[in-house]
Amino acid sequence: MPIKIEMLRCFSHVAQAGNLAEAASRMGRTQSAVSMTLKQLEDHLGQSLFEGERKNQLSPLGQQVFALAQQQVTNFDATVREIETSASSPKGLLRIASIPSAAGRLVPLAVDALITRHSGLKIDMRDTDTAMVIDALVRGQADIGIASGTPALNGIQGRVLFEDRFGLTCAPDHALANCAGSIRLEDVITADFIGNNLCHNIEHETVRQALSETRIQAHNTFSLIGMIKTCKWVTILPRSVVQDLHGDLVFRPIVDLAAKRSVSALVAERSSQRRLAIEFAELLQELS
């Protein structure tokens, strides 16, 4: 019997619950039905997915299958939702993946303009980091993406929307926020510098060294804001990101750091909504 999505879904529930009874309850199925589905999967693979008879410890194969199964079940459910949404929309569905800084400023304005032009069009939006935006485009899970940088990707059309300069970001009460004179890179690096994902795009040896030596790296926007608001930590971010962050933060240029962050609109050439995606990219460019 070939592996079916419901086998993977069943296995995922059992692995998460650690027992058949709880998994069956979550799925709304009988315990015997769940056990039979799990056995069909193990028979097909020729190996057990759990250590022993109990279902509270995965085998080495089970650990690998669990990671893959979760990914496939999530992708399958997302695809089903998109198909159903497209079927219920006379104009179709435009799927947008965007970095948070653009999602908070540019995207809402462009979406409003697009749905005004196209009555009945439905929009699916997600905000994530650049790597995941590109992944969604490559996997066919997004029609258009807004990402940092200007990545060259096969099957993806890109256009730069805007560029903005990196600078010091700190709390209003931090010493650097109100100090007289210009801010230099050394001032920032020596003032309890905290790293973030965008800093890794800066081509500057001093910044790279600071990123390797800093005690803290913040990969989540809310975590980054929380650390900065303590008035102890500072970081380096593009001006537009600071403007869009909710947290009353201060941005100051760094005189000896000329690095800029570019933001691009990326359109998947094979998208069924390519025409709308291009139109949306043009709206973004007009609003930038």
Short mmCIF file of C-alpha atoms in Angstrom, two decimals:
data_model
loop_
_atom_site.label_atom_id
_atom_site.label_comp_id
_atom_site.label_asym_id
_atom_site.label_seq_id
_atom_site.Cartn_x
_atom_site.Cartn_y
_atom_site.Cartn_z
CA MET A 1 0.00 0.00 0.00
CA PRO A 2 1.48 3.42 -0.97
CA ILE A 3 2.04 6.04 1.71
CA LYS A 4 -0.95 8.36 1.99
CA ILE A 5 -1.17 11.78 3.61
CA GLU A 6 -3.54 10.44 6.28
CA MET A 7 -0.91 7.89 7.31
CA LEU A 8 1.57 10.71 7.86
CA ARG A 9 -1.06 12.76 9.69
CA CYS A 10 -1.90 9.82 11.95
CA PHE A 11 1.76 9.11 12.72
CA SER A 12 2.38 12.80 13.51
CA HIS A 13 -0.49 12.88 16.00
CA VAL A 14 0.71 9.71 17.73
CA ALA A 15 4.28 11.01 17.91
CA GLN A 16 3.10 14.32 19.38
CA ALA A 17 0.68 12.74 21.88
CA GLY A 18 2.96 9.89 22.94
CA ASN A 19 0.08 7.41 23.04
CA LEU A 20 -2.68 6.05 20.81
CA ALA A 21 -5.62 7.11 23.00
CA GLU A 22 -4.77 10.82 23.00
CA ALA A 23 -3.94 10.77 19.27
CA ALA A 24 -7.27 9.12 18.50
CA SER A 25 -9.12 11.71 20.57
CA ARG A 26 -7.39 14.58 18.72
CA MET A 27 -8.25 13.07 15.34
CA GLY A 28 -11.82 12.11 16.21
CA ARG A 29 -11.14 8.46 15.37
CA THR A 30 -11.18 5.20 17.29
CA GLN A 31 -7.98 3.96 18.87
CA SER A 32 -8.11 0.77 16.81
CA ALA A 33 -8.40 2.77 13.57
CA VAL A 34 -5.38 4.88 14.48
CA SER A 35 -3.41 1.75 15.42
CA MET A 36 -4.28 0.08 12.11
CA THR A 37 -3.26 3.16 10.07
CA LEU A 38 0.04 3.38 11.94
CA LYS A 39 0.69 -0.33 11.34
CA GLN A 40 0.05 0.11 7.60
CA LEU A 41 2.72 2.82 7.49
CA GLU A 42 5.23 0.72 9.44
CA ASP A 43 4.51 -2.32 7.28
CA HIS A 44 5.16 -0.30 4.15
CA LEU A 45 8.46 0.98 5.54
CA GLY A 46 9.45 -2.41 6.92
CA GLN A 47 10.59 -0.87 10.19
CA SER A 48 9.08 0.34 13.44
CA LEU A 49 8.71 4.06 13.99
CA PHE A 50 8.73 3.74 17.77
CA GLU A 51 11.01 2.09 20.32
CA GLY A 52 9.16 -0.86 21.87
CA GLU A 53 5.39 -1.24 22.12
CA ARG A 54 4.77 2.10 23.79
CA LYS A 55 4.44 5.14 21.56
CA ASN A 56 6.33 7.65 23.70
CA GLN A 57 9.77 7.29 22.10
CA LEU A 58 10.56 7.50 18.40
CA SER A 59 13.03 5.14 16.72
CA PRO A 60 15.88 6.69 14.67
CA LEU A 61 13.77 6.20 11.53
CA GLY A 62 10.74 7.59 13.35
CA GLN A 63 12.59 10.81 14.14
CA GLN A 64 13.41 11.33 10.47
CA VAL A 65 9.92 10.43 9.28
CA PHE A 66 8.32 12.68 11.92
CA ALA A 67 10.15 15.79 10.67
CA LEU A 68 9.26 15.00 7.05
CA ALA A 69 5.67 14.04 7.88
CA GLN A 70 4.97 17.30 9.71
CA GLN A 71 6.31 19.28 6.77
CA GLN A 72 4.23 17.37 4.23
CA VAL A 73 1.02 17.51 6.28
CA THR A 74 1.43 21.26 6.76
CA ASN A 75 2.06 21.80 3.03
CA PHE A 76 -0.88 19.58 2.08
CA ASP A 77 -3.30 21.40 4.39
CA ALA A 78 -2.10 24.78 3.11
CA THR A 79 -2.58 23.66 -0.49
CA VAL A 80 -6.11 22.45 0.23
CA ARG A 81 -7.00 25.79 1.85
CA GLU A 82 -5.63 27.70 -1.14
CA ILE A 83 -7.54 25.50 -3.61
CA GLU A 84 -10.78 25.98 -1.69
CA THR A 85 -10.19 29.74 -1.41
CA SER A 86 -9.47 30.00 -5.14
CA ALA A 87 -12.60 28.03 -5.97
CA SER A 88 -14.74 30.36 -3.88
CA SER A 89 -13.24 33.51 -5.40
CA PRO A 90 -14.36 34.66 -8.87
CA LYS A 91 -11.06 36.53 -9.42
CA GLY A 92 -8.80 33.96 -7.80
CA LEU A 93 -6.26 34.20 -5.01
CA LEU A 94 -3.02 36.22 -4.81
CA ARG A 95 -0.54 34.82 -2.29
CA ILE A 96 1.90 37.34 -0.82
CA ALA A 97 4.96 36.57 1.31
CA SER A 98 6.71 39.60 2.76
CA ILE A 99 9.39 40.62 5.22
CA PRO A 100 7.78 42.29 8.29
CA SER A 101 9.08 45.80 7.57
CA ALA A 102 7.33 45.88 4.19
CA ALA A 103 4.28 44.00 5.48
CA GLY A 104 3.66 46.77 7.98
CA ARG A 105 3.94 49.72 5.61
CA LEU A 106 3.91 49.07 1.86
CA VAL A 107 1.84 45.92 1.56
CA PRO A 108 -1.40 47.20 3.19
CA LEU A 109 -1.48 50.24 0.88
CA ALA A 110 -0.81 48.15 -2.23
CA VAL A 111 -3.37 45.51 -1.21
CA ASP A 112 -6.03 48.18 -0.73
CA ALA A 113 -5.33 49.58 -4.20
CA LEU A 114 -5.37 46.12 -5.81
CA ILE A 115 -8.64 44.91 -4.33
CA THR A 116 -10.23 48.24 -5.27
CA ARG A 117 -9.30 47.54 -8.88
CA HIS A 118 -10.30 43.86 -8.80
CA SER A 119 -13.57 43.19 -7.05
CA GLY A 120 -13.79 39.59 -5.85
CA LEU A 121 -10.04 39.03 -5.63
CA LYS A 122 -8.89 37.31 -2.45
CA ILE A 123 -5.52 37.91 -0.80
CA ASP A 124 -3.46 35.53 1.34
CA MET A 125 -0.64 37.27 3.25
CA ARG A 126 2.19 35.97 5.39
CA ASP A 127 5.09 37.88 6.92
CA THR A 128 8.37 36.09 7.46
CA ASP A 129 12.10 36.51 6.91
CA THR A 130 13.79 36.75 3.51
CA ALA A 131 14.89 33.10 3.45
CA MET A 132 11.32 31.90 3.98
CA VAL A 133 9.95 34.38 1.42
CA ILE A 134 12.29 32.89 -1.19
CA ASP A 135 11.42 29.36 -0.07
CA ALA A 136 7.69 30.06 -0.49
CA LEU A 137 8.28 31.36 -4.03
CA VAL A 138 10.47 28.43 -5.04
CA ARG A 139 7.99 25.91 -3.62
CA GLY A 140 5.08 27.55 -5.41
CA GLN A 141 3.47 28.64 -2.15
CA ALA A 142 3.54 32.35 -2.99
CA ASP A 143 2.91 34.36 -6.17
CA ILE A 144 4.88 37.41 -5.11
CA GLY A 145 7.43 38.03 -2.39
CA ILE A 146 8.94 41.14 -0.82
CA ALA A 147 12.44 40.43 0.45
CA SER A 148 15.66 42.09 1.56
CA GLY A 149 18.44 42.23 -1.02
CA THR A 150 18.31 41.52 -4.75
CA PRO A 151 18.51 37.73 -5.00
CA ALA A 152 19.05 36.25 -8.48
CA LEU A 153 16.80 33.20 -8.73
CA ASN A 154 15.86 30.99 -11.65
CA GLY A 155 12.20 31.47 -12.56
CA ILE A 156 11.84 34.55 -10.35
CA GLN A 157 11.60 38.13 -11.68
CA GLY A 158 12.92 40.80 -9.32
CA ARG A 159 12.72 44.57 -9.10
CA VAL A 160 14.20 46.85 -6.45
CA LEU A 161 11.53 48.82 -4.59
CA PHE A 162 13.75 51.04 -2.44
CA GLU A 163 17.03 51.27 -0.55
CA ASP A 164 17.63 52.66 2.92
CA ARG A 165 20.69 53.17 5.06
CA PHE A 166 21.67 51.17 8.10
CA GLY A 167 22.11 53.06 11.35
CA LEU A 168 22.17 52.89 15.13
CA THR A 169 18.93 51.76 16.77
CA CYS A 170 18.49 52.29 20.49
CA ALA A 171 15.98 53.29 23.18
CA PRO A 172 15.15 57.01 23.63
CA ASP A 173 16.81 57.00 27.06
CA HIS A 174 20.03 55.35 25.93
CA ALA A 175 23.17 57.50 26.18
CA LEU A 176 23.78 57.32 22.42
CA ALA A 177 20.27 58.56 21.60
CA ASN A 178 20.97 62.10 22.77
CA CYS A 179 24.75 62.41 22.70
CA ALA A 180 26.18 65.44 20.94
CA GLY A 181 28.07 64.98 17.71
CA SER A 182 28.08 62.17 15.18
CA ILE A 183 27.73 58.50 15.93
CA ARG A 184 30.61 56.30 14.80
CA LEU A 185 30.64 52.53 14.31
CA GLU A 186 33.00 52.10 17.25
CA ASP A 187 30.46 53.85 19.51
CA VAL A 188 27.82 51.31 18.54
CA ILE A 189 29.96 48.19 18.73
CA THR A 190 31.27 49.03 22.20
CA ALA A 191 27.84 49.88 23.64
CA ASP A 192 26.53 46.34 24.30
CA PHE A 193 25.80 45.58 20.66
CA ILE A 194 23.14 42.93 19.94
CA GLY A 195 23.10 41.13 16.60
CA ASN A 196 20.09 40.64 14.30
CA ASN A 197 19.47 38.89 10.99
CA LEU A 198 19.67 42.05 8.86
CA CYS A 199 23.11 42.91 10.22
CA HIS A 200 24.48 39.84 8.47
CA ASN A 201 23.82 41.56 5.12
CA ILE A 202 26.31 44.33 5.91
CA GLU A 203 29.59 44.00 4.02
CA HIS A 204 31.86 45.53 6.65
CA GLU A 205 34.65 43.75 8.52
CA THR A 206 34.02 45.59 11.81
CA VAL A 207 30.34 44.63 11.76
CA ARG A 208 31.14 41.02 10.90
CA GLN A 209 33.59 40.81 13.77
CA ALA A 210 31.06 42.37 16.14
CA LEU A 211 28.45 39.79 15.08
CA SER A 212 30.85 36.95 15.81
CA GLU A 213 31.73 38.36 19.24
CA THR A 214 28.37 39.62 20.51
CA ARG A 215 26.86 37.68 23.38
CA ILE A 216 23.31 37.91 22.04
CA GLN A 217 21.73 37.36 18.62
CA ALA A 218 18.02 38.25 18.31
CA HIS A 219 16.23 36.52 15.43
CA ASN A 220 12.73 37.62 16.40
CA THR A 221 11.55 41.23 16.06
CA PHE A 222 9.71 41.29 19.39
CA SER A 223 12.72 39.85 21.21
CA LEU A 224 14.95 42.47 19.58
CA ILE A 225 12.66 45.35 20.59
CA GLY A 226 12.40 44.02 24.14
CA MET A 227 16.16 43.88 24.52
CA ILE A 228 16.68 47.38 23.11
CA LYS A 229 13.96 48.88 25.31
CA THR A 230 15.93 47.90 28.42
CA CYS A 231 18.21 50.83 27.49
CA LYS A 232 21.23 48.53 27.84
CA TRP A 233 21.48 47.08 24.33
CA VAL A 234 21.79 48.72 20.90
CA THR A 235 21.74 47.31 17.38
CA ILE A 236 22.07 48.29 13.72
CA LEU A 237 18.98 48.33 11.50
CA PRO A 238 17.77 50.00 8.29
CA ARG A 239 15.91 53.28 8.79
CA SER A 240 12.61 51.99 7.36
CA VAL A 241 12.60 49.04 9.76
CA VAL A 242 12.94 51.35 12.76
CA GLN A 243 10.16 53.58 11.43
CA ASP A 244 7.81 50.59 11.19
CA LEU A 245 8.67 49.00 14.53
CA HIS A 246 6.24 49.58 17.39
CA GLY A 247 8.43 50.55 20.31
CA ASP A 248 9.37 54.24 20.16
CA LEU A 249 12.95 53.54 19.11
CA VAL A 250 15.59 56.03 18.00
CA PHE A 251 17.46 55.83 14.68
CA ARG A 252 20.73 57.70 14.16
CA PRO A 253 23.04 57.53 11.12
CA ILE A 254 26.51 56.07 11.60
CA VAL A 255 29.00 58.36 9.86
CA ASP A 256 31.53 55.68 8.95
CA LEU A 257 28.98 53.06 7.84
CA ALA A 258 27.60 53.63 4.33
CA ALA A 259 25.90 50.24 3.97
CA LYS A 260 22.34 50.17 2.65
CA ARG A 261 19.61 47.56 2.66
CA SER A 262 17.65 47.09 -0.57
CA VAL A 263 14.11 45.71 -0.64
CA SER A 264 12.89 43.90 -3.75
CA ALA A 265 9.62 42.58 -5.13
CA LEU A 266 9.98 39.03 -6.49
CA VAL A 267 7.43 37.52 -8.88
CA ALA A 268 7.20 33.79 -9.57
CA GLU A 269 7.15 33.42 -13.37
CA ARG A 270 5.18 30.14 -13.25
CA SER A 271 2.48 31.53 -10.99
CA SER A 272 -1.08 31.25 -12.29
CA GLN A 273 -1.59 34.78 -10.95
CA ARG A 274 1.54 36.21 -12.60
CA ARG A 275 -0.36 39.11 -14.19
CA LEU A 276 -1.81 40.19 -10.85
CA ALA A 277 1.55 39.65 -9.13
CA ILE A 278 3.25 41.99 -11.62
CA GLU A 279 0.50 44.57 -11.15
CA PHE A 280 0.97 44.31 -7.38
CA ALA A 281 4.73 44.77 -7.77
CA GLU A 282 4.11 47.90 -9.83
CA LEU A 283 1.84 49.25 -7.09
CA LEU A 284 4.53 48.58 -4.52
CA GLN A 285 7.05 50.45 -6.63
CA GLU A 286 4.74 53.44 -7.01
CA LEU A 287 4.19 53.57 -3.25
CA SER A 288 7.85 53.14 -2.29
#
